[in-house]
Short mmCIF file of C-alpha atoms in Angstrom, two decimals:
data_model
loop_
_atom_site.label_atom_id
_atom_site.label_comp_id
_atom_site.label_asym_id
_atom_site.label_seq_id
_atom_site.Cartn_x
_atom_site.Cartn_y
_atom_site.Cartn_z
CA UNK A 795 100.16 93.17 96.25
CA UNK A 796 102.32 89.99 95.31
CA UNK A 797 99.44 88.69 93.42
CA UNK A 798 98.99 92.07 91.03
CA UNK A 799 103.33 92.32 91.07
CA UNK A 800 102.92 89.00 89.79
CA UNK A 801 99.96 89.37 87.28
CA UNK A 802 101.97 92.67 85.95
CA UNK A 803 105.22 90.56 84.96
CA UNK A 804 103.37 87.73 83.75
CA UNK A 805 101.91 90.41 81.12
CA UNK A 806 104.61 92.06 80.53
CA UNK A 807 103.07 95.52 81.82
CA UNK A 808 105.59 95.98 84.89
CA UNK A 809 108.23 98.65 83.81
CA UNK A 810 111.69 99.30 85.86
CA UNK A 811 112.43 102.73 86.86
CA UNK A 812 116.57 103.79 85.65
CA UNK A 813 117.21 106.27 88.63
CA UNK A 814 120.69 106.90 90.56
CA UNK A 815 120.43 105.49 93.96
CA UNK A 816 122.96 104.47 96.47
CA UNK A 817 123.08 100.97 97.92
CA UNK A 818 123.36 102.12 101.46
CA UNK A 819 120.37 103.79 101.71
CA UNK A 820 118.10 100.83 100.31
CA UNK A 821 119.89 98.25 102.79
CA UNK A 822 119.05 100.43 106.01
CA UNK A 823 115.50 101.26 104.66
CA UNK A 824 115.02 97.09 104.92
CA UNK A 825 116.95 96.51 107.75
CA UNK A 826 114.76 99.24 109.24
CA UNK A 827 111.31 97.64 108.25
CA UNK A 828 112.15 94.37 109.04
CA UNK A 829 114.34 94.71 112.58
CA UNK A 830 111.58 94.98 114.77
CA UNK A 831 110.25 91.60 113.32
CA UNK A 832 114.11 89.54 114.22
CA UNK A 833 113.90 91.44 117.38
CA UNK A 834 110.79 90.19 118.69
CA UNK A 835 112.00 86.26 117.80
CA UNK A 836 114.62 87.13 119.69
CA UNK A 837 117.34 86.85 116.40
CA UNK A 838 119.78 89.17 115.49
CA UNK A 839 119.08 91.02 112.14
CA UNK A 840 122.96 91.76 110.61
CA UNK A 841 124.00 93.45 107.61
CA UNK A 842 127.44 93.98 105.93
CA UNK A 843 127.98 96.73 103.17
CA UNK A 844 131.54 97.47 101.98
CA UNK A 845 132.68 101.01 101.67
CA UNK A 846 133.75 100.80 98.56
CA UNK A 847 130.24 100.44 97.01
CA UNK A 848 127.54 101.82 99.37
CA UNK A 849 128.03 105.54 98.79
CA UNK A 850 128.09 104.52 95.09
CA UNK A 851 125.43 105.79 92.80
CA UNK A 852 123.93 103.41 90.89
CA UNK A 853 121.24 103.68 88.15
CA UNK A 854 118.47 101.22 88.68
CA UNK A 855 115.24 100.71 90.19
CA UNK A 856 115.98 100.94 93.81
CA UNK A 857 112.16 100.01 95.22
CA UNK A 858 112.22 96.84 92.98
CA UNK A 859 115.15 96.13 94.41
CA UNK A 860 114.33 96.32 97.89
CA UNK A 861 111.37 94.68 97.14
CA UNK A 862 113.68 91.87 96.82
CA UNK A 863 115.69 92.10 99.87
CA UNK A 864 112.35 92.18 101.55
CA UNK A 865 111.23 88.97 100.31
CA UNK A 866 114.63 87.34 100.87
CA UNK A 867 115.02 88.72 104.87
CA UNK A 868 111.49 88.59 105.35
CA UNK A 869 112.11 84.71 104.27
CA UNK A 870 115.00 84.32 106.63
CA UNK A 871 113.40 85.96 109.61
CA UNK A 872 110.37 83.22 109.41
CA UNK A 873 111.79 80.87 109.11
CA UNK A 874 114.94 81.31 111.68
CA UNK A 875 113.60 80.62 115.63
CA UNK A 876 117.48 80.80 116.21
CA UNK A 877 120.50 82.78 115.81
CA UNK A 878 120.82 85.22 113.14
CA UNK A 879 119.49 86.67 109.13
CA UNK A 880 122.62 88.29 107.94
CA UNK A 881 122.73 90.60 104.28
CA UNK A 882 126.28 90.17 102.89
CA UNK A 883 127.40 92.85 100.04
CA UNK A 884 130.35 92.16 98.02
CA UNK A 885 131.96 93.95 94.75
CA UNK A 886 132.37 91.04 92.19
CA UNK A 887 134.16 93.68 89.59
CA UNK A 888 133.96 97.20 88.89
CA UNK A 889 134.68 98.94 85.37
CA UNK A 890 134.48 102.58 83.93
CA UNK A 891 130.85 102.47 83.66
CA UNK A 892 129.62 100.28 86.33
CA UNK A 893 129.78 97.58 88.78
CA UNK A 894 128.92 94.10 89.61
CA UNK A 895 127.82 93.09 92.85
CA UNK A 896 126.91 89.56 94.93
CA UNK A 897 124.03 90.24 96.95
CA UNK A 898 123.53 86.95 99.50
CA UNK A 899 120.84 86.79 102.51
CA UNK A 900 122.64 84.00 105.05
CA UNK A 901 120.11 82.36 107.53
CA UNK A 902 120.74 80.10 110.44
CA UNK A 903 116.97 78.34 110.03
CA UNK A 904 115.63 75.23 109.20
CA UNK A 905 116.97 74.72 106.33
CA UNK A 906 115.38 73.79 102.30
CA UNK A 907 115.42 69.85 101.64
CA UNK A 908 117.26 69.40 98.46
CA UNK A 909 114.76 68.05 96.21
CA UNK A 910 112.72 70.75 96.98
CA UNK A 911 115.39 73.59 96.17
CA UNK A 912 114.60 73.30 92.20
CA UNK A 913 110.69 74.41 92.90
CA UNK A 914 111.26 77.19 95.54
CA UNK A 915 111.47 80.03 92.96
CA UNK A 916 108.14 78.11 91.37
CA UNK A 917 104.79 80.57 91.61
CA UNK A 918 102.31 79.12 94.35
CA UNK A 919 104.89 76.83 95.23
CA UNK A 920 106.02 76.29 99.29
CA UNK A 921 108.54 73.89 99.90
CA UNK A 922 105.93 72.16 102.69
CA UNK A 923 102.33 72.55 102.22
CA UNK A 924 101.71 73.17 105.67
CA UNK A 925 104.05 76.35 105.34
CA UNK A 926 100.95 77.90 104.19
CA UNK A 927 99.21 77.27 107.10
CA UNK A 928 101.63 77.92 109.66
CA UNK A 929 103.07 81.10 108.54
CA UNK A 930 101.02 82.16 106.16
CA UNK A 931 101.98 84.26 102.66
CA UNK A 932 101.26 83.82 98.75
CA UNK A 933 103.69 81.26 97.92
CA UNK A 934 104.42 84.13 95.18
CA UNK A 935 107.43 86.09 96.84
CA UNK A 936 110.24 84.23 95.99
CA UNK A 937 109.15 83.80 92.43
CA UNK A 938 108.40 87.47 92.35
CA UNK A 939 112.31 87.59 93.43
CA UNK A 940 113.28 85.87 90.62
CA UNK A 941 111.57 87.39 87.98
CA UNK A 942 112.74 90.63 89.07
CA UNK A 943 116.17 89.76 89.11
CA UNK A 944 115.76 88.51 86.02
CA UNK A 945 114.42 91.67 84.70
CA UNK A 946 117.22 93.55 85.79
CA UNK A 947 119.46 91.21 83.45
CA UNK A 948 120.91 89.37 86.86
CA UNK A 949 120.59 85.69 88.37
CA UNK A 950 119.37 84.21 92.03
CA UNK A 951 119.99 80.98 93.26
CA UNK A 952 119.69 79.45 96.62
CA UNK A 953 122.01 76.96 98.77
CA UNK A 954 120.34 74.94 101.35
CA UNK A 955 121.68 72.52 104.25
CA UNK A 956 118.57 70.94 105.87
CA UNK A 957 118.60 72.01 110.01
CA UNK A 958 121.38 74.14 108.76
CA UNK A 959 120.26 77.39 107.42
CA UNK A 960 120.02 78.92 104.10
CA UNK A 961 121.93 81.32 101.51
CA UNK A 962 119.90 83.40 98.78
CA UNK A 963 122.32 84.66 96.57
CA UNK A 964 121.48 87.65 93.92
CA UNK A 965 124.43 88.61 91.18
CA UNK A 966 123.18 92.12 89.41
CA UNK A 967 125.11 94.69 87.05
CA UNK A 968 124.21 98.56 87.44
CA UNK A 969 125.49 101.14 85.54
CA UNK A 970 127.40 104.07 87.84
CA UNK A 971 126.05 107.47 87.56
CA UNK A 972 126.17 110.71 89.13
CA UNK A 973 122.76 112.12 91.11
CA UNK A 974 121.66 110.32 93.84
CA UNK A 975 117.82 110.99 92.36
CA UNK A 976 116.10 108.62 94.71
CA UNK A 977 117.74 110.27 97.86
CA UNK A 978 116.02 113.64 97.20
CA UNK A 979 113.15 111.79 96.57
CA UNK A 980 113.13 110.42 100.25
CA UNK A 981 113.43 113.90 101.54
CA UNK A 982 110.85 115.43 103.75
CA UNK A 983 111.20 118.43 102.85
CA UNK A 984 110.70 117.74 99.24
CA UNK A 985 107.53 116.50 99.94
CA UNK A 986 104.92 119.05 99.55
CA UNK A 987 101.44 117.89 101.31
CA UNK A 988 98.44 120.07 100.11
CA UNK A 989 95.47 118.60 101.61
CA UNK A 990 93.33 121.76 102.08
CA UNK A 991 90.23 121.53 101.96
CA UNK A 992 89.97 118.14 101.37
CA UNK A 993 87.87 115.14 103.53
CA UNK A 994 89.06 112.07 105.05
CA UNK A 995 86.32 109.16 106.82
CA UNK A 996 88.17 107.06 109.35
CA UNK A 997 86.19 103.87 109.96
CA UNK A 998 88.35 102.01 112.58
CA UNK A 999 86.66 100.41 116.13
CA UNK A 1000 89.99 101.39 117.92
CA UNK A 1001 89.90 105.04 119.48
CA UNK A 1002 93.09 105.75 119.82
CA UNK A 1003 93.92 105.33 116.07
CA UNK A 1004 91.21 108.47 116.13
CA UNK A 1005 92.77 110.47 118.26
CA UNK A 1006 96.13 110.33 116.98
CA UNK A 1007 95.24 111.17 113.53
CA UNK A 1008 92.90 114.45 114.85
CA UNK A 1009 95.75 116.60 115.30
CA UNK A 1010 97.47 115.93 112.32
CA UNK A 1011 93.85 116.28 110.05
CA UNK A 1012 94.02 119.72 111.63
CA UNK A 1013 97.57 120.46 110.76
CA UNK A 1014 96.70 119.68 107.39
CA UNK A 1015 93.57 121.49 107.42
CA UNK A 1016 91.41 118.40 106.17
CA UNK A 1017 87.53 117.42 106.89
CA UNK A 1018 88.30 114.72 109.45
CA UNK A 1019 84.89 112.33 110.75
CA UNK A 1020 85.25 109.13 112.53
CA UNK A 1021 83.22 106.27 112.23
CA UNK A 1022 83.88 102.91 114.84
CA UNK A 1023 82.15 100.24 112.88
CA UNK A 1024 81.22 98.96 109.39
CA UNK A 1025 77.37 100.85 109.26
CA UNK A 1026 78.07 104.13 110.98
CA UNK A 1027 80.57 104.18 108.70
CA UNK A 1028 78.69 103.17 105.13
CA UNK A 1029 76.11 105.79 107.10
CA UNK A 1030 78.37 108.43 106.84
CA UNK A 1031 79.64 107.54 103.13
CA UNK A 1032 76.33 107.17 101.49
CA UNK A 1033 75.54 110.92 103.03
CA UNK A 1034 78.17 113.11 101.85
CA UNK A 1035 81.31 112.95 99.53
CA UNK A 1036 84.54 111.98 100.82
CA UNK A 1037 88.26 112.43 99.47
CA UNK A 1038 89.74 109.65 101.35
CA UNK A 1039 88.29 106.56 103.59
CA UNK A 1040 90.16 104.68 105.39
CA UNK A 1041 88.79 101.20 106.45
CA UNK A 1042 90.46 98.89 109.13
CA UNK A 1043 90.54 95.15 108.15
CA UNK A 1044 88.84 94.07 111.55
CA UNK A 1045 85.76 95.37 112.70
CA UNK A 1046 82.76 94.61 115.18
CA UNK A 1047 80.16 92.83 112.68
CA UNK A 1048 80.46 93.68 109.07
CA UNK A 1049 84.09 93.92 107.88
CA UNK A 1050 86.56 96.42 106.49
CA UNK A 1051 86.37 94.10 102.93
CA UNK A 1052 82.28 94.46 103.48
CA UNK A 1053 82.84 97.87 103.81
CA UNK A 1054 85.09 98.66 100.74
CA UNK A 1055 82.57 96.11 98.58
CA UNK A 1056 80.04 98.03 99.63
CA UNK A 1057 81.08 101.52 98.49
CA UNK A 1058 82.68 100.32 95.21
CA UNK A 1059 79.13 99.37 93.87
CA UNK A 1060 78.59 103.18 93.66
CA UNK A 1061 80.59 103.56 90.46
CA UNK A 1062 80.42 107.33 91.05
CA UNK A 1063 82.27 106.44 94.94
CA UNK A 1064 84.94 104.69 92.87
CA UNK A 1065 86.02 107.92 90.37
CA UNK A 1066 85.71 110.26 93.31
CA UNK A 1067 86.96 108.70 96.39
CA UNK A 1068 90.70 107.17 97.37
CA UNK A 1069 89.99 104.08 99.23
CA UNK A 1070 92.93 103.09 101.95
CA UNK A 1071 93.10 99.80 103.86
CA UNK A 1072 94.90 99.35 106.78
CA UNK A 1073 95.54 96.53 109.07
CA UNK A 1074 97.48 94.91 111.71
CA UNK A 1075 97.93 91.81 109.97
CA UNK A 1076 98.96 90.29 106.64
CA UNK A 1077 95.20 88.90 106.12
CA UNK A 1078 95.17 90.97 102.97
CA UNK A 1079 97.28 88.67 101.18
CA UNK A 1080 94.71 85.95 101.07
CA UNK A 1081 92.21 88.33 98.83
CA UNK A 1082 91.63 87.96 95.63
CA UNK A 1083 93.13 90.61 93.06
CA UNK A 1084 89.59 91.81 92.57
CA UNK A 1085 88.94 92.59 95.57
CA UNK A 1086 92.70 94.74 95.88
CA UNK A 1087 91.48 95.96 92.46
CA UNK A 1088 89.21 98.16 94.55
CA UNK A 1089 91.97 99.42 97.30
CA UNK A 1090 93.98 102.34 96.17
CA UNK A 1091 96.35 102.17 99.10
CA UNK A 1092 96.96 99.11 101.65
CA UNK A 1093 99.42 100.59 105.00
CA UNK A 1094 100.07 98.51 108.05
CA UNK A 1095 99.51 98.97 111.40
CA UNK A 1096 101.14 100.26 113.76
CA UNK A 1097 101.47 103.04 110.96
CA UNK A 1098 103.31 106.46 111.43
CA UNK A 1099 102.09 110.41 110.27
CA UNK A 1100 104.67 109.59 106.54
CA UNK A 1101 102.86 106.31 106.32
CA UNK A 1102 99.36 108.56 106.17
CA UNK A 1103 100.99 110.91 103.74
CA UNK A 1104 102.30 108.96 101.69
CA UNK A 1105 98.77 106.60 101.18
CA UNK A 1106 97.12 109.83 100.48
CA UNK A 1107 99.43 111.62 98.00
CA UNK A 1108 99.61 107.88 96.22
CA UNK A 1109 103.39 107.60 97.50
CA UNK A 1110 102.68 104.69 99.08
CA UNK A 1111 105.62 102.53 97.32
CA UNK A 1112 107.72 104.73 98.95
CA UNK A 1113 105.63 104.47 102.76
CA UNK A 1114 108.53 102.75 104.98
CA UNK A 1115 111.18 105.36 104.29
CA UNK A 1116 111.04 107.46 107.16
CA UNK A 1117 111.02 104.36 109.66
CA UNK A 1118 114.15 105.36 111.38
CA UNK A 1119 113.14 104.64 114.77
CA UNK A 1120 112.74 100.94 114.10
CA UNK A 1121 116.46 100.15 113.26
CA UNK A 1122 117.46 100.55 117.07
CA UNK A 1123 114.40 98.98 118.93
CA UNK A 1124 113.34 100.45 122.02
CA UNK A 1125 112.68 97.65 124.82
CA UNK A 1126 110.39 99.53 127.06
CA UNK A 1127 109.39 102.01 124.63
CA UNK A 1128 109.77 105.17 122.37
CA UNK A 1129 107.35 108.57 122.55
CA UNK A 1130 108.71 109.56 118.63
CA UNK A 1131 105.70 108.36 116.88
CA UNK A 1132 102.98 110.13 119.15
CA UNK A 1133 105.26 113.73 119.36
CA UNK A 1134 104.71 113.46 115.45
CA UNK A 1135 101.43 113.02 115.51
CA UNK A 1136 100.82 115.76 118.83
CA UNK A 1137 102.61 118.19 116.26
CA UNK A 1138 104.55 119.06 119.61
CA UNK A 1139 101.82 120.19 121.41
CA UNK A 1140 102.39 118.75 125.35
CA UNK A 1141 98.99 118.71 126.25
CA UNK A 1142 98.34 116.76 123.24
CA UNK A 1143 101.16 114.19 123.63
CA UNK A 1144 99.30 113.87 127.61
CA UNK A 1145 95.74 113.03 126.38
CA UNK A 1146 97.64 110.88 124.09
CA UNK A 1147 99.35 109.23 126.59
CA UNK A 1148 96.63 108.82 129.05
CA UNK A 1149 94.25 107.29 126.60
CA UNK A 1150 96.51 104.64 125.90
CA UNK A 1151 96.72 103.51 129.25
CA UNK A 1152 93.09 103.52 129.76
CA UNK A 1153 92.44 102.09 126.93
CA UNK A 1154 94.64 99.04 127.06
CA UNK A 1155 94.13 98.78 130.76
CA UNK A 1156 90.94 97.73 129.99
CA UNK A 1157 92.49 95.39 127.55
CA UNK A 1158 94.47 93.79 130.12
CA UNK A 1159 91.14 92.90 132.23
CA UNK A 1160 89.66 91.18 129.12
CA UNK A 1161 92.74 89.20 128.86
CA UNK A 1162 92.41 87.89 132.22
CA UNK A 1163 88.37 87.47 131.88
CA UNK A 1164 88.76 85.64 128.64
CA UNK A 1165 92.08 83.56 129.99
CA UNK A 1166 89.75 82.28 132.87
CA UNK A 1167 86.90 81.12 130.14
CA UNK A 1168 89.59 79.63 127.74
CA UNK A 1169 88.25 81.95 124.79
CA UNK A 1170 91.53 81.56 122.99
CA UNK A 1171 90.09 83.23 119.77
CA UNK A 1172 88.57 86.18 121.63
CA UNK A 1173 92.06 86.45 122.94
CA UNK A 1174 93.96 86.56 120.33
CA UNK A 1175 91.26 89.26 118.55
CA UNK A 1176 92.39 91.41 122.11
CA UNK A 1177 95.72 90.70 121.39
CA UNK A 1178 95.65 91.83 117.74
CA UNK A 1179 94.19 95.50 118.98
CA UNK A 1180 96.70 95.80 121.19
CA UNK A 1181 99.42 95.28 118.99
CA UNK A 1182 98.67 98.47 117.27
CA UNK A 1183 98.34 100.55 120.16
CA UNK A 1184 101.90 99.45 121.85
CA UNK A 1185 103.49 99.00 117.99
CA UNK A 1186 102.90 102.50 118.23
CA UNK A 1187 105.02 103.19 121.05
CA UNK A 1188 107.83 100.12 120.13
CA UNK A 1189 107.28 98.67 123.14
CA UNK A 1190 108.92 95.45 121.78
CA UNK A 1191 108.71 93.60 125.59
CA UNK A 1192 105.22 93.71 125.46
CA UNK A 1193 104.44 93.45 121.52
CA UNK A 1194 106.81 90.42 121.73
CA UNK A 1195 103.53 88.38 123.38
CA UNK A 1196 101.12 90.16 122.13
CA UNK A 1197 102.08 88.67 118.48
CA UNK A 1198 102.06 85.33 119.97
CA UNK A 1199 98.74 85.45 121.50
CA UNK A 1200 97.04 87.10 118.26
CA UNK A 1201 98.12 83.75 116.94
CA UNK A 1202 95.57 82.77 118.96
CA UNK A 1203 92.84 83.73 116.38
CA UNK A 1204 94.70 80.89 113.78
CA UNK A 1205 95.88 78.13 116.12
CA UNK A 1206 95.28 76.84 119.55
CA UNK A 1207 98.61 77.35 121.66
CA UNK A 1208 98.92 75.20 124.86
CA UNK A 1209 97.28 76.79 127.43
CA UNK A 1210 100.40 76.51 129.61
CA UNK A 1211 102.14 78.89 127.23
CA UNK A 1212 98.46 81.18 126.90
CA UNK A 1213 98.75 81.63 130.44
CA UNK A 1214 103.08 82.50 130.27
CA UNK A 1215 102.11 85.10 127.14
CA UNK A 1216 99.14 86.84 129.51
CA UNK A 1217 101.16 87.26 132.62
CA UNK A 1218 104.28 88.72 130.65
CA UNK A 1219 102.10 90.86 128.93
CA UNK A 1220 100.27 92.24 132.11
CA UNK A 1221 104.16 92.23 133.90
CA UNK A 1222 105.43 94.47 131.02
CA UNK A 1223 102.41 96.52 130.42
CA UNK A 1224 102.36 97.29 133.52
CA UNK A 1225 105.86 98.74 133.49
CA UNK A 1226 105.15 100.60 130.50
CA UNK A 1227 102.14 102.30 132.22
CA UNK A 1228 104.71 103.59 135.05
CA UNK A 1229 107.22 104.73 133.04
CA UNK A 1230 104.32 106.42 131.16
CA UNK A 1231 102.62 108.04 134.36
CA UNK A 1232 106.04 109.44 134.93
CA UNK A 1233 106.20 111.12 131.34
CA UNK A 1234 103.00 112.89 132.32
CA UNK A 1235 103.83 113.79 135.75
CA UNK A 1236 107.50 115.68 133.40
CA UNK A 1237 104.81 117.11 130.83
CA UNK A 1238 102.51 118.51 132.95
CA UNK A 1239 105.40 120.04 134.86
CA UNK A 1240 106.96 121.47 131.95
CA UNK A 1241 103.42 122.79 130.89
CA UNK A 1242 102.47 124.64 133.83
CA UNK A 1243 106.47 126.04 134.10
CA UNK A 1244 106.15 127.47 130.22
CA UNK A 1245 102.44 128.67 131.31
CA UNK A 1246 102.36 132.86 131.81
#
């Protein structure tokens, strides 16, 4: 996605949108996507917007913008192991007809060598070469940061003490209006979802990604067939017409990209069918723009009922704005994301329940199994699926490990620290499973109380 941004600016063809908006609501949408991420490093995520301007409406393009602050926190949170990202609002000056603001993201991380602040804002450039390797990303975000900014007729500069931390600062004009336009946008309600009728393929090799999205295909009265690998899945494709596939990134075998290369050689797939890739990682961003050329829709995993809307209606820009939940993170875990997709229904929400516990129970055996062989990349491919599952329920103790042993897959962690990840993710799975047990036990209670 950085890589077509970037193309579209370069060109010329990327347009801003001139909608009211108010500040507030773009700054807890971020903080929102990104808390989860400070909270599992164990840094605090802080943000500070002044009264005076955050129930202001301003006319703008309020998902460039945040595309921004993304960039700038999502910056700050990788490269901070300790203490704190903070986003700092200030009013510079306000007239009749609109306001200036500072806009600074203040890290306490390792810090930018001088020399190298000049080139930061440079496409493809990382200040180290081996950030690439060890963190991963484009190289393209920052300079996608500045060209926006520049677009909007503002300037960004960064200040850098090496060991110290770093502070991005953004100075941008808006014009003051009177209809908060992207606020009804956001709304729910406004959304109307008319799937009816329509067909959806899910190729994914994890079954409880299935079984949460059944009940809501019902809901929505859509065609709904599973597939759990890359050729019962091209199977069930070449066989009948479908509305929407969606393709995980990581499958047994052939691959979600084999997959999607695959169908796009029917040129008659590519004008009927909306192609959707989802993942649990940020592996996408090392494809080339041809290949994202044939994706109409790319959501992340663990992703919520609005995230499948919004792919599907071609809202996707707009995906993370019902993400709520994530800006107070739940340490044992949260039941919001599976009662939306149960629709309510108890007994529902308890197969739900008890197929994530068998599921990832058996998960927990392979970790041990593979822990005793040393087959660190088989771990961390364990670890990734189980990231979803528990991202799904916030469980931020155990997803907290979980990310470090998918690492696994990349780099070879000391097995000292292997072994610390396993047992704390065993320790708090476990506890999760208990406290889970006990939410049946209260369901099925409930259930049979309500029953005539």
């Amino acid at each position: 996605n950085d890589i077509l941004d970037y193309s579209k600016i370069e060109s010329g063809k990327l347009s801003l949108e001139n909608i009211g908006f108010k500040l507030q609501s773009i700054v807890d949408e971020t903080i929102g996507m990104l808390e989860h991420l400070a909270h599992a490093k164990g840094i605090k995520l802080e943000s500070n917007l002044p009264s005076d301007i955050s129930e202001t409406i301003l006319l703008g393009d309020p998902i460039r913008l945040k595309q921004i602050l993304l960039n700038l926190i999502g910056n700050g949170i990788k490269f901070t192991d300790v203490g704190s990202v903070r986003l700092n609002v200030e009013l510079e000056s306000k007239s009749e007809n609109g306001i200036n603001i500072l806009i600074q993201v203040i890290d306490t991380g390792k810090g930018i060598e001088s020399s190298q602040l000049e080139k930061i804002f440079d496409k493809f450039d990382q200040e180290d070469k081996s950030i690439s390797r060890n963190y991963g990303g484009t190289g393209l975000g920052l300079s996608i940061c500045k060209k926006l900014v520049h677009l909007q007729g503002g300037r960004i500069y960064a200040e850098s003490e090496w060991a110290k931390g770093s502070t991005f600062s953004v100075h941008l004009y808006f014009d003051t209006g009177e209809v908060d336009e992207y606020g009804v946008k956001m709304e729910e309600k406004n959304i109307e979802l008319d799937f009816k009728g329509k067909s959806l393929l899910l190729i994914d090799d994890d079954d409880l990604n299935h079984k949460l999205l059944k009940p809501t295909m019902d809901r929505w009265a859509m065609d709904f067939i599973s597939a759990y690998d890359a050729i019962e899945g091209l199977e069930f494709a070449q066989k009948r017409h479908f509305d929407f596939v969606m393709v995980d990134l990581q499958l047994p075998g052939k691959d979600g990209k084999f997959v999607i290369e695959s169908l796009a050689r029917d040129s008659q797939f590519r004008l009927k069918t909306k192609v959707i890739l989802c993942t649990a990682n940020a592996l996408v961003d090392q494809f080339k723009p041809e290949f994202l050329q044939l994706v109409d829709a790319t959501i992340f995993k663990p992703f919520t009922e609005q995230d499948i809307a919004d792919a599907l209606t071609g809202r996707l820009i707009l995906m993370d704005s019902k993400r709520e939940s994530m800006k107070k993170p739940h340490e044992l875990y949260s039941l919001e994301n599976f009662k939306v997709y149960a629709g309510g229904d108890s007994l529902i929400l308890i197969q739900f329940l008890e197929s994530f516990i068998e599921s990832n129970s058996e998960s927990l055996e392979q970790l041990g199994s593979l822990a005793k062989q040393k087959d660190y990349v088989n771990i961390g491919e364990v670890a990734h699926k189980m990231k979803n599952t528990f991202g799904q329920l916030e469980a931020v103790s155990v997803l907290r490990h979980l990310i470090a042993l998918e690492q696994l897959v990349e780099k070879t962690l000391p097995e000292e620290e292997v072994k610390r990840h396993i047992k704390k993710t065993i320790t708090h799975s476990k506890n999760v499973f208990a406290a889970l047990r006990k939410e049946i036990d209260k369901l099925v209670t409930e259930t049979q109380t309500s029953s005539p």
